[in-house]
PDB file of C-alpha atoms and ligand atoms in Angstrom:
ATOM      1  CA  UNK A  25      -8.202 -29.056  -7.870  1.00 98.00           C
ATOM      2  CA  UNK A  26     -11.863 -28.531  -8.000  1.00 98.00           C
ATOM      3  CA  UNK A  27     -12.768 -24.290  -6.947  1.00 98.00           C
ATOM      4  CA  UNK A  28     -15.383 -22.156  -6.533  1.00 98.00           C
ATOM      5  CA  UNK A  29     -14.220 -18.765  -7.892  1.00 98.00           C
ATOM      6  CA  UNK A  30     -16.076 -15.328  -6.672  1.00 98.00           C
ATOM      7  CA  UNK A  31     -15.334 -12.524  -8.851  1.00 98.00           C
ATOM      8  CA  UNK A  32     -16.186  -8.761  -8.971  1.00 98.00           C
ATOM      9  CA  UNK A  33     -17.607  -8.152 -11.911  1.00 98.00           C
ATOM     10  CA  UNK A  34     -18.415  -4.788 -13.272  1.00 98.00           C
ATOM     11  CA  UNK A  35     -18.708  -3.598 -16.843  1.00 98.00           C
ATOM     12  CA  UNK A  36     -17.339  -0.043 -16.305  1.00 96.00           C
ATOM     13  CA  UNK A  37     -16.876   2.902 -13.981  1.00 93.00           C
ATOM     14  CA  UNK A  38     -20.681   3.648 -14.831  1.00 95.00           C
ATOM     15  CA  UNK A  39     -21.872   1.430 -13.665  1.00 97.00           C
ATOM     16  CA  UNK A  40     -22.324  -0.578 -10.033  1.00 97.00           C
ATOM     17  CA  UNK A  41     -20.411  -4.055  -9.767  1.00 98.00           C
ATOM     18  CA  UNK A  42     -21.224  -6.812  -8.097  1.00 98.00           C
ATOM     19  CA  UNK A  43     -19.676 -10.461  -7.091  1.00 98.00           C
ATOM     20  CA  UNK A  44     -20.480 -13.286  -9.539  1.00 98.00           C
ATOM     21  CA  UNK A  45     -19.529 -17.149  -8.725  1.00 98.00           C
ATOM     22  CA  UNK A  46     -18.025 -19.665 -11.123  1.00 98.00           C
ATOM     23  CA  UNK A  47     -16.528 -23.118 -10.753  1.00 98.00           C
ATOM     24  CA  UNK A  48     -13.729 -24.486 -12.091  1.00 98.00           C
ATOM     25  CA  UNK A  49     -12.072 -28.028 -12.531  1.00 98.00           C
ATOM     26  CA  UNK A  50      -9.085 -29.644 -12.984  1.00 97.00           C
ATOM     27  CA  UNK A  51      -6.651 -26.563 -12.074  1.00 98.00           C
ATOM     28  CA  UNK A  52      -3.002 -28.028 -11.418  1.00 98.00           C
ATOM     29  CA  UNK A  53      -1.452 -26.965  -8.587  1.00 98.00           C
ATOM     30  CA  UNK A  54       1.791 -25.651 -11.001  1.00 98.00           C
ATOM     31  CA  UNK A  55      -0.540 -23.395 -12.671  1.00 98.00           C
ATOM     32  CA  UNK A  56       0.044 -19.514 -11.866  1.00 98.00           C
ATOM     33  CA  UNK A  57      -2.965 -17.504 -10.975  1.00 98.00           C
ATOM     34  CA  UNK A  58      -3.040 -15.897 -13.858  1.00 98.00           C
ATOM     35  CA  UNK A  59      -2.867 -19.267 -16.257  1.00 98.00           C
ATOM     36  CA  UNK A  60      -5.776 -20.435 -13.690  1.00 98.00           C
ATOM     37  CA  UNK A  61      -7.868 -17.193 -15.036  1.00 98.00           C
ATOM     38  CA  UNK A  62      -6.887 -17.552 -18.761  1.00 98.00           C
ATOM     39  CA  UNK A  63      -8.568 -21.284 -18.138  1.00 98.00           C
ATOM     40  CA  UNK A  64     -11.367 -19.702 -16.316  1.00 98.00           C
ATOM     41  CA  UNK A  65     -11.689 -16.945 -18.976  1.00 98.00           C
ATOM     42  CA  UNK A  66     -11.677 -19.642 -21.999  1.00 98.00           C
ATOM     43  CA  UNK A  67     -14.152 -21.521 -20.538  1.00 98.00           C
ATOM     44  CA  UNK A  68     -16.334 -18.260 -20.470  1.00 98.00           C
ATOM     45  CA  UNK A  69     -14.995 -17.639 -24.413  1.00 98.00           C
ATOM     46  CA  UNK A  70     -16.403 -21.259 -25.093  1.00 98.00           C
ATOM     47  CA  UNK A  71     -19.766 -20.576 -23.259  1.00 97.00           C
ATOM     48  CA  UNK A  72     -20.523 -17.194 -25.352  1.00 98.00           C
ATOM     49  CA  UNK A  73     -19.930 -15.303 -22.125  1.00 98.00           C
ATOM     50  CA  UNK A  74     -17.932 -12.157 -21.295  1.00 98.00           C
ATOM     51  CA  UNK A  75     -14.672 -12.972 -20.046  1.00 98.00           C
ATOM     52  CA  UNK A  76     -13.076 -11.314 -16.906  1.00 98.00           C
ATOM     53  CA  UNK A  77     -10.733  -8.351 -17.604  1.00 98.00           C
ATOM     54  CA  UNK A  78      -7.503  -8.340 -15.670  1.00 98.00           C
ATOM     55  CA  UNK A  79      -4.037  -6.258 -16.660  1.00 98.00           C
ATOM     56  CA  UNK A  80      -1.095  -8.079 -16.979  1.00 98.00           C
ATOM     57  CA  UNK A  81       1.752  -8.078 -19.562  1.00 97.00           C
ATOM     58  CA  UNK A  82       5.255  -9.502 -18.492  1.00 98.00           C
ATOM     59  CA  UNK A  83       4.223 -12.004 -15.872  1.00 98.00           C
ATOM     60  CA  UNK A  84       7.488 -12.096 -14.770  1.00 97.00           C
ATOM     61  CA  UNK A  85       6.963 -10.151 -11.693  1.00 97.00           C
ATOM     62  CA  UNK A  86       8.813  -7.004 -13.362  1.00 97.00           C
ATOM     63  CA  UNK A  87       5.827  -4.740 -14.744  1.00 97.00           C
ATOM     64  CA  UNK A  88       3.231  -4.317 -11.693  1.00 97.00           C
ATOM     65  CA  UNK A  89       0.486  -4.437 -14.082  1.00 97.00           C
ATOM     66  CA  UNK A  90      -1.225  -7.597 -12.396  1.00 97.00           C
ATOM     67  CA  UNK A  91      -2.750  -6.125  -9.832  1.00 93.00           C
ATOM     68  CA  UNK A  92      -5.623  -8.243  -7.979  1.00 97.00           C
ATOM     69  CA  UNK A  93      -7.148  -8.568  -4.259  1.00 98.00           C
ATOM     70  CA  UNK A  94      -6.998 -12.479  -4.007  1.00 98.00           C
ATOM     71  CA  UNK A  95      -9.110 -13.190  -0.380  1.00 98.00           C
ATOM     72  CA  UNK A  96      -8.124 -10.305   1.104  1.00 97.00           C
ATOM     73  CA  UNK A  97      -4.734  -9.503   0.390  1.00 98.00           C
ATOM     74  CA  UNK A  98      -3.250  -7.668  -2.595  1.00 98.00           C
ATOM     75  CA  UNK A  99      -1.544  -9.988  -4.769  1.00 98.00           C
ATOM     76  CA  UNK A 100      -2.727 -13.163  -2.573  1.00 98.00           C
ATOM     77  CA  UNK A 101      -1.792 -15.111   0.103  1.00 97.00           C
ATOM     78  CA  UNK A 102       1.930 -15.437  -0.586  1.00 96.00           C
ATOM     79  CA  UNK A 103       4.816 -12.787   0.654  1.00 96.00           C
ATOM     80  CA  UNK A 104       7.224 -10.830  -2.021  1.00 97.00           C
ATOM     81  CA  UNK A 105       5.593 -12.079  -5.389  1.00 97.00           C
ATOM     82  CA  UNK A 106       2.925 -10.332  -7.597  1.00 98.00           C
ATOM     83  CA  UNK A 107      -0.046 -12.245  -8.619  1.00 98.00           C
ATOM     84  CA  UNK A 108       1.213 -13.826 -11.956  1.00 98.00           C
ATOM     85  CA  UNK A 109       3.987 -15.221  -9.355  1.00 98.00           C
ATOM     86  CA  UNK A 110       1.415 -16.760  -7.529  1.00 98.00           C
ATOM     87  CA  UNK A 111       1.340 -20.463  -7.953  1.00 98.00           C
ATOM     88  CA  UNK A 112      -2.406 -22.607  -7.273  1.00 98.00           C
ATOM     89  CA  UNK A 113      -0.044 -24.818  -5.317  1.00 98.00           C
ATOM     90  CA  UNK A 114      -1.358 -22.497  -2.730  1.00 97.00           C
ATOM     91  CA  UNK A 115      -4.724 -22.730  -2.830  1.00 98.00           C
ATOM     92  CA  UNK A 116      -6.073 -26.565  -1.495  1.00 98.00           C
ATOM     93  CA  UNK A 117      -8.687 -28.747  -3.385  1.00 98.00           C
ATOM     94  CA  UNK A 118     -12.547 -27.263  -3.198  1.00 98.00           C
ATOM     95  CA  UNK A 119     -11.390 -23.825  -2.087  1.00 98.00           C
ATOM     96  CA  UNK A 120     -13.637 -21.003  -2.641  1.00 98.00           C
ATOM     97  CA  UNK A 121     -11.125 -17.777  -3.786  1.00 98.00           C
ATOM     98  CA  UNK A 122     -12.566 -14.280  -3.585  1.00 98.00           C
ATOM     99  CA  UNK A 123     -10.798 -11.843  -6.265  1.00 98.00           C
ATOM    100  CA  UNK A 124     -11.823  -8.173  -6.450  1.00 98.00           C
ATOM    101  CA  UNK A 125      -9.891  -5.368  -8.003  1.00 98.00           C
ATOM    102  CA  UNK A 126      -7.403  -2.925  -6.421  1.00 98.00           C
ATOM    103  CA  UNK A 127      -9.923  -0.569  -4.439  1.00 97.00           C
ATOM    104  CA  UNK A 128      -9.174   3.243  -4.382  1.00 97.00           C
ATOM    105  CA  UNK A 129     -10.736   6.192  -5.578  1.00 96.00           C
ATOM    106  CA  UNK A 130      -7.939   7.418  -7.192  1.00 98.00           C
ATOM    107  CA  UNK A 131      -7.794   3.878  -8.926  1.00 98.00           C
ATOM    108  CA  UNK A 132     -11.356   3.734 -10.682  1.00 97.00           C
ATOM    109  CA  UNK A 133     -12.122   0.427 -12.244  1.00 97.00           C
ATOM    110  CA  UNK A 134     -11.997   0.081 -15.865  1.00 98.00           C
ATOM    111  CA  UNK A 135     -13.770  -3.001 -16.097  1.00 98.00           C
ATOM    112  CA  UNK A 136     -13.809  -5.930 -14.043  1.00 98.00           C
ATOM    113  CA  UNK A 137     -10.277  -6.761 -12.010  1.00 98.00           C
ATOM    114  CA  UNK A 138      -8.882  -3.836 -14.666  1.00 98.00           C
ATOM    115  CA  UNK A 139      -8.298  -0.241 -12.612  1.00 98.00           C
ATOM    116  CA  UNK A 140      -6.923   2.580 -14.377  1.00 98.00           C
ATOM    117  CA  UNK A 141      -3.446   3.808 -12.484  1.00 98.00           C
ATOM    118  CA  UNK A 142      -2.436   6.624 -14.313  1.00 98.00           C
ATOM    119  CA  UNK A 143      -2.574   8.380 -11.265  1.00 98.00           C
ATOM    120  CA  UNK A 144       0.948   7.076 -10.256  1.00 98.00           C
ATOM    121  CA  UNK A 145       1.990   8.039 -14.305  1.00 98.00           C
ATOM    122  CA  UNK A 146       0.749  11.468 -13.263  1.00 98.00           C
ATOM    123  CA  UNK A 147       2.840  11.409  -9.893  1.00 98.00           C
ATOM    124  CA  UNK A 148       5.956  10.276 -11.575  1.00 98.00           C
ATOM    125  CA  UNK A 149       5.369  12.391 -14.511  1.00 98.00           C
ATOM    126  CA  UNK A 150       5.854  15.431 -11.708  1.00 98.00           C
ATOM    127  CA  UNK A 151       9.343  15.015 -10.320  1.00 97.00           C
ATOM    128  CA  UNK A 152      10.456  11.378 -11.014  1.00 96.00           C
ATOM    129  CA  UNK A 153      13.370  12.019 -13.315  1.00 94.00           C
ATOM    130  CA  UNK A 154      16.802  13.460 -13.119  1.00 92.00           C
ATOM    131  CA  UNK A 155      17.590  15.688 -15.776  1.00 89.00           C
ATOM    132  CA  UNK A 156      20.537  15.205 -17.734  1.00 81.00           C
ATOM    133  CA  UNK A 157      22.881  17.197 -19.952  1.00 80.00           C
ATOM    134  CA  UNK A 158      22.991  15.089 -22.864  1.00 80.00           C
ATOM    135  CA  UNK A 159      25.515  17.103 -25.238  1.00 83.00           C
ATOM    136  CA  UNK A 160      28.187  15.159 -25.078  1.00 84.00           C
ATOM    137  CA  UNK A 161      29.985  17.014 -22.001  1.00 82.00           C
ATOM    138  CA  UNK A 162      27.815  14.652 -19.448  1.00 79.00           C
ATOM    139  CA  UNK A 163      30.264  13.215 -16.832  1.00 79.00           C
ATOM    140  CA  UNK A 164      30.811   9.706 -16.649  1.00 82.00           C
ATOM    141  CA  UNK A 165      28.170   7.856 -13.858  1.00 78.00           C
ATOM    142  CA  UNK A 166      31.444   5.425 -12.464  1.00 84.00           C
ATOM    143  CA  UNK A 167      33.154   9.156 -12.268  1.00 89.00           C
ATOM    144  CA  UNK A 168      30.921   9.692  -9.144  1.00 88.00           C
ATOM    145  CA  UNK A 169      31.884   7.748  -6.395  1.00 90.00           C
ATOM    146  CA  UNK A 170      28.708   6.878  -3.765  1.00 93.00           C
ATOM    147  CA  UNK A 171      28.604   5.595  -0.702  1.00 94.00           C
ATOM    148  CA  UNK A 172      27.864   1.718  -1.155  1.00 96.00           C
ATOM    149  CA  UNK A 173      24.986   1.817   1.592  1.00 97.00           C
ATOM    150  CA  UNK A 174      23.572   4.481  -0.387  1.00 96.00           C
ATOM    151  CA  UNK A 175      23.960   2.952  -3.549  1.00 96.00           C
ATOM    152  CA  UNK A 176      22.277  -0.508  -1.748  1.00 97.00           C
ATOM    153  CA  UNK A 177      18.931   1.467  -0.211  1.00 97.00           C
ATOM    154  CA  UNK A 178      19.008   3.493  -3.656  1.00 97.00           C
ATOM    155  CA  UNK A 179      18.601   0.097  -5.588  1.00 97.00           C
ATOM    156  CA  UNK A 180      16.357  -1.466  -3.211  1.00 98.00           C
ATOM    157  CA  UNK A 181      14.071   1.984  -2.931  1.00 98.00           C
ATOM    158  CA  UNK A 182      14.299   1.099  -7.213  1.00 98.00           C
ATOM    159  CA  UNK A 183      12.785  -1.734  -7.151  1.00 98.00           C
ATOM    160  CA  UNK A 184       9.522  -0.568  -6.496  1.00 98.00           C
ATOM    161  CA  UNK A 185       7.517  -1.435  -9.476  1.00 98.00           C
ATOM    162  CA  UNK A 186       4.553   0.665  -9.104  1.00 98.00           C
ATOM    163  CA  UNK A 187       2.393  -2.113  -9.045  1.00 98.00           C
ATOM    164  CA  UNK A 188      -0.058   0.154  -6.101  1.00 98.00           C
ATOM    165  CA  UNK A 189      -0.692  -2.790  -3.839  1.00 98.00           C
ATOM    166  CA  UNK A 190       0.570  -0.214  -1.372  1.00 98.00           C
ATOM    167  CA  UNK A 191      -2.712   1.674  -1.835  1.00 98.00           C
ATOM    168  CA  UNK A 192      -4.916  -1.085  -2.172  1.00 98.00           C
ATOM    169  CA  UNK A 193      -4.024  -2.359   1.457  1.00 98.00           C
ATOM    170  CA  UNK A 194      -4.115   0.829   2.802  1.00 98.00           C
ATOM    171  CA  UNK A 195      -6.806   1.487   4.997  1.00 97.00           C
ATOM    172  CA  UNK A 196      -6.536   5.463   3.931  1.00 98.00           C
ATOM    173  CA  UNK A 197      -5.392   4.381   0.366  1.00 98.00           C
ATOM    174  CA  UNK A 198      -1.982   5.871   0.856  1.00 98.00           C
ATOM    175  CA  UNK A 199       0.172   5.895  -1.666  1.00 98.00           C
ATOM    176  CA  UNK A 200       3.060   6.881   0.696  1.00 98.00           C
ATOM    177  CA  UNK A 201       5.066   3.677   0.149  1.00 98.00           C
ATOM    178  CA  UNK A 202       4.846   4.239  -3.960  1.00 98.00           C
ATOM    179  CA  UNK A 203       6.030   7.855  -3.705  1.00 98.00           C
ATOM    180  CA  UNK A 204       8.877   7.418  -1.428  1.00 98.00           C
ATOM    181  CA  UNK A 205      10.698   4.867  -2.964  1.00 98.00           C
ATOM    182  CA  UNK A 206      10.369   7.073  -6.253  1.00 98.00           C
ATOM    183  CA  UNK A 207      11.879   9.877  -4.064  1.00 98.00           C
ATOM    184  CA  UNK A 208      14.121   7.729  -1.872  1.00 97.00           C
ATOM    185  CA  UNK A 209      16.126   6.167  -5.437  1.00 96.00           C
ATOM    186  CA  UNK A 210      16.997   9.989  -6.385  1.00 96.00           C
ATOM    187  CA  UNK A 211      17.356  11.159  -2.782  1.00 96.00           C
ATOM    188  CA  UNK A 212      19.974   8.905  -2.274  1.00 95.00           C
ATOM    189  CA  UNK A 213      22.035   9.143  -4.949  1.00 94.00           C
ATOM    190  CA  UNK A 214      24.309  12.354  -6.356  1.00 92.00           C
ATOM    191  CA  UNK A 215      22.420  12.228  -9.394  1.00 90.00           C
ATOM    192  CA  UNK A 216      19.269  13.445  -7.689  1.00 94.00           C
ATOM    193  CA  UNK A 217      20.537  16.266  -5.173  1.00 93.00           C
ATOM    194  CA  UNK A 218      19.892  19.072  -7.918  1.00 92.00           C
ATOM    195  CA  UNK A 219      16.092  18.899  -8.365  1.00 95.00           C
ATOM    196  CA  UNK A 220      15.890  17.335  -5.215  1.00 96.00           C
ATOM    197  CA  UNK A 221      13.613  20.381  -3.686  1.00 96.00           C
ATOM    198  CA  UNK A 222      11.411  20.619  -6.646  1.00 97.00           C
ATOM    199  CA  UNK A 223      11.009  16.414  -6.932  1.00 98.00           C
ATOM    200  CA  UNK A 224       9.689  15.932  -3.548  1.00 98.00           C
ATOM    201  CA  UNK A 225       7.555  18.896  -3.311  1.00 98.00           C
ATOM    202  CA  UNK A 226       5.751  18.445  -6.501  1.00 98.00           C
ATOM    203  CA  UNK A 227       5.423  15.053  -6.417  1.00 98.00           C
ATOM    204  CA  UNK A 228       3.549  15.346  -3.081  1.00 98.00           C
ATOM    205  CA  UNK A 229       0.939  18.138  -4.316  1.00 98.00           C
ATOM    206  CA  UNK A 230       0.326  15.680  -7.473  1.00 98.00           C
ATOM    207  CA  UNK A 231      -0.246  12.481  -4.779  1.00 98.00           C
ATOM    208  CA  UNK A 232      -2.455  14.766  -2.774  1.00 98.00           C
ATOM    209  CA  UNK A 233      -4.253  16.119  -6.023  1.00 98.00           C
ATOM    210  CA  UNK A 234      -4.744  12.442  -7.476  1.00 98.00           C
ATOM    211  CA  UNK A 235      -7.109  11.919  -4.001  1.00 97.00           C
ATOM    212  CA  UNK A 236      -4.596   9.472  -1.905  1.00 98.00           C
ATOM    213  CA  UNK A 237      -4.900   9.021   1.491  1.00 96.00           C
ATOM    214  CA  UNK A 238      -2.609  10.422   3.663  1.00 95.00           C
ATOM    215  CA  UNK A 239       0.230   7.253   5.606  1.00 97.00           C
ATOM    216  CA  UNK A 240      -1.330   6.664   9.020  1.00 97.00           C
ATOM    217  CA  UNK A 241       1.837   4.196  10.161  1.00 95.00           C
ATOM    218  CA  UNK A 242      -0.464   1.134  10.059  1.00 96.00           C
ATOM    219  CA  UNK A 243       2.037  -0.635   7.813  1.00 97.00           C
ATOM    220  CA  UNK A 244      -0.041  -2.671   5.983  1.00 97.00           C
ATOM    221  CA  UNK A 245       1.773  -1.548   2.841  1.00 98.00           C
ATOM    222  CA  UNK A 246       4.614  -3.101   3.603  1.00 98.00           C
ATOM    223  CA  UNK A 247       3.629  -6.518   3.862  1.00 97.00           C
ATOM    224  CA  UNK A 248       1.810  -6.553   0.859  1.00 97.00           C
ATOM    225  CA  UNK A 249       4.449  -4.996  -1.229  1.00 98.00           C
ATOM    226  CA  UNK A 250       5.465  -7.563  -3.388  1.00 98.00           C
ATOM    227  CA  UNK A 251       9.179  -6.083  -3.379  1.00 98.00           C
ATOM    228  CA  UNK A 252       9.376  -5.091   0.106  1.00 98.00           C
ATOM    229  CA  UNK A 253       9.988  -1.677   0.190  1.00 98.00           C
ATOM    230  CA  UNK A 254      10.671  -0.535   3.660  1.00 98.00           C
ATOM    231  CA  UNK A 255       8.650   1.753   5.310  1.00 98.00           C
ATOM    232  CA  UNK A 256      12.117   3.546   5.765  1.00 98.00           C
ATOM    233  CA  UNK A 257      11.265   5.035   2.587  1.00 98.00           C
ATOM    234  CA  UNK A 258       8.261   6.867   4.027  1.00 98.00           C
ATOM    235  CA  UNK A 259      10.069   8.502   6.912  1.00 98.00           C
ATOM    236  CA  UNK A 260      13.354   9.679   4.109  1.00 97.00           C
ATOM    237  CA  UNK A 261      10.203  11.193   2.099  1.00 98.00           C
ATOM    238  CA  UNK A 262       9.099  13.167   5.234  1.00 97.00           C
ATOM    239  CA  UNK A 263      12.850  14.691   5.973  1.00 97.00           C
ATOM    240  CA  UNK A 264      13.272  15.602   2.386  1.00 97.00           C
ATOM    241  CA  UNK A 265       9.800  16.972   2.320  1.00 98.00           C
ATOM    242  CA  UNK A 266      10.224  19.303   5.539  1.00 97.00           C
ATOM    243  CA  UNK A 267      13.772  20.371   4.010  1.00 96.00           C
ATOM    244  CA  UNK A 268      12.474  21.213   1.092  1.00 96.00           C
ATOM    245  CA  UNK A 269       9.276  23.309   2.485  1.00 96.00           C
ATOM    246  CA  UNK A 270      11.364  25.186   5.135  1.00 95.00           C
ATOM    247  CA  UNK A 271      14.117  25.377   1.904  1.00 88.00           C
ATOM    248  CA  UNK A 272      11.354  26.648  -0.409  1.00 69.00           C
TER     249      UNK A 272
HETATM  250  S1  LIG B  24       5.835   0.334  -3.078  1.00 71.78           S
HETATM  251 FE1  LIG B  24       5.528  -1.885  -3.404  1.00 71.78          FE
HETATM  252  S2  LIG B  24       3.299  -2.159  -3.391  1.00 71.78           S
HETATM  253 FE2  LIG B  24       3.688   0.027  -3.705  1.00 71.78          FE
HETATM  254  S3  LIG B  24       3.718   0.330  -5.934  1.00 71.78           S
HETATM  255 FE3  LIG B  24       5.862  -0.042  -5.308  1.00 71.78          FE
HETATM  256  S4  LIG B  24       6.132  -2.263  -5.549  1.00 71.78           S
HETATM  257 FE4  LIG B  24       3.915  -1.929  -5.561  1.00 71.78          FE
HETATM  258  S1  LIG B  25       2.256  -9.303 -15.091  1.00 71.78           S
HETATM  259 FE1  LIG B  25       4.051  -8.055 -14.811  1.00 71.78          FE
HETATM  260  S2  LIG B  25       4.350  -8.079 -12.666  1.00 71.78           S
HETATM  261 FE2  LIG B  25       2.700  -9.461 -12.955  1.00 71.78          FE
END
């Protein structure tokens, strides 16, 4: 396939950015995205130019670093994957693709396609964790029985990978959908009743503090979460949230 790529380009947070068009040749349709932009990028190596930064590290779909706006949609045009599970089988012959970074302004751009998340570090850092007695009297996990529906919405609200496509498709840049499923996997479980009050509270003045949007039910999160956390999530953080404040 023969495409004409449009990419932000922008050296640093200092600076303003601006859309730059390349073409490329002779990208197979069994290429992933990101094997598409290492081509693209060693062509720019081979040309003495600057090649485009992007994050990624397992591309296996299991760290959330890739994160890119691929025409419009966070993580592309396909349902449930992450970009690096994006395939160009996709994209049709003479396509022009338009790939920005993850806009937010709690997700400043590092360079390029590269946006610095910490913010969600900072968030997790503030309540996502049990704590756990570790000298040697800790009871046995299988000693606690839980519900199996719990234990199945507990999993799936685990999954999350904190990739932030959530925010990035947000109109408000809400990064509801992120911080409920981190509440939702201890909410659910045994394991996470004691600091419950303290996790959901404090993780909600750090989101707040970190200059996300607040979740206006649009939903767009959703769809573009590339494990499909449920918006469930969002209305479990509320509950626990109004518990805890009246608790508090
Ligand atoms: S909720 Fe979905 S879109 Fe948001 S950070 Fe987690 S995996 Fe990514
Ligand atoms: S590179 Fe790890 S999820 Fe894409």
């Amino acid at each position: 396939m023969d495409l004409t790529l449009k990419i932000w380009r922008q050296a640093s947070v200092d600076v303003d950015g601006k859309m730059v068009d390349y073409s490329i040749s002779d990208v197979s349709p069994d290429m992933s995205f990101l094997e598409m932009m290492d081509m693209h990028n060693e062509q720019l190596i081979n040309k003495g130019d600057d090649p485009v930064a992007f994050d990624h590290d397992c591309r296996e779909g299991i760290c959330g670093m890739c994160s890119m706006f691929i025409n419009g949609e966070a993580h592309g045009p396909d349902r449930l994957v992450t970009t690096c599970q994006l395939h160009m089988r996709k994209f049709k012959d003479g396509d022009t693709i338009v790939i920005e970074p993850f806009r937010a302004n709690a997700f400043p751009v590092i360079k390029d396609l590269a946006v610095d998340r910490s913010a969600f570090d900072r968030i997790q850092q503030a309540g996502g964790f049990v704590s756990v007695n570790t000298s040697g009297n800790t009871q046995d996990a299988n000693a606690i029985p839980i519900d199996k529906h719990n234990a199945d919405k507990a999993f799936d609200a685990a999954t999350c990978i904190g990739c932030g496509a959530c925010v990035a498709s947000c109109k408000n840049a809400s990064a509801m959908l992120f911080v409920s499923a981190k509440v939702s996997q201890y909410a659910l479980l045994p394991q996470g009743k004691v600091e419950a009050t303290d996790r959901v509270l404090n993780m909600v003045k750090q989101m707040d503090e970190e200059g996300f949007g607040n979740c206006t039910n649009t939903g767009a999160c959703e769809v573009e979460c590339p494990k499909g956390i449920s918006l469930e999530n969002i209305a479990r953080m509320n509950s626990e949230y109004l518990y805890a404040s009246l608790k508090g």
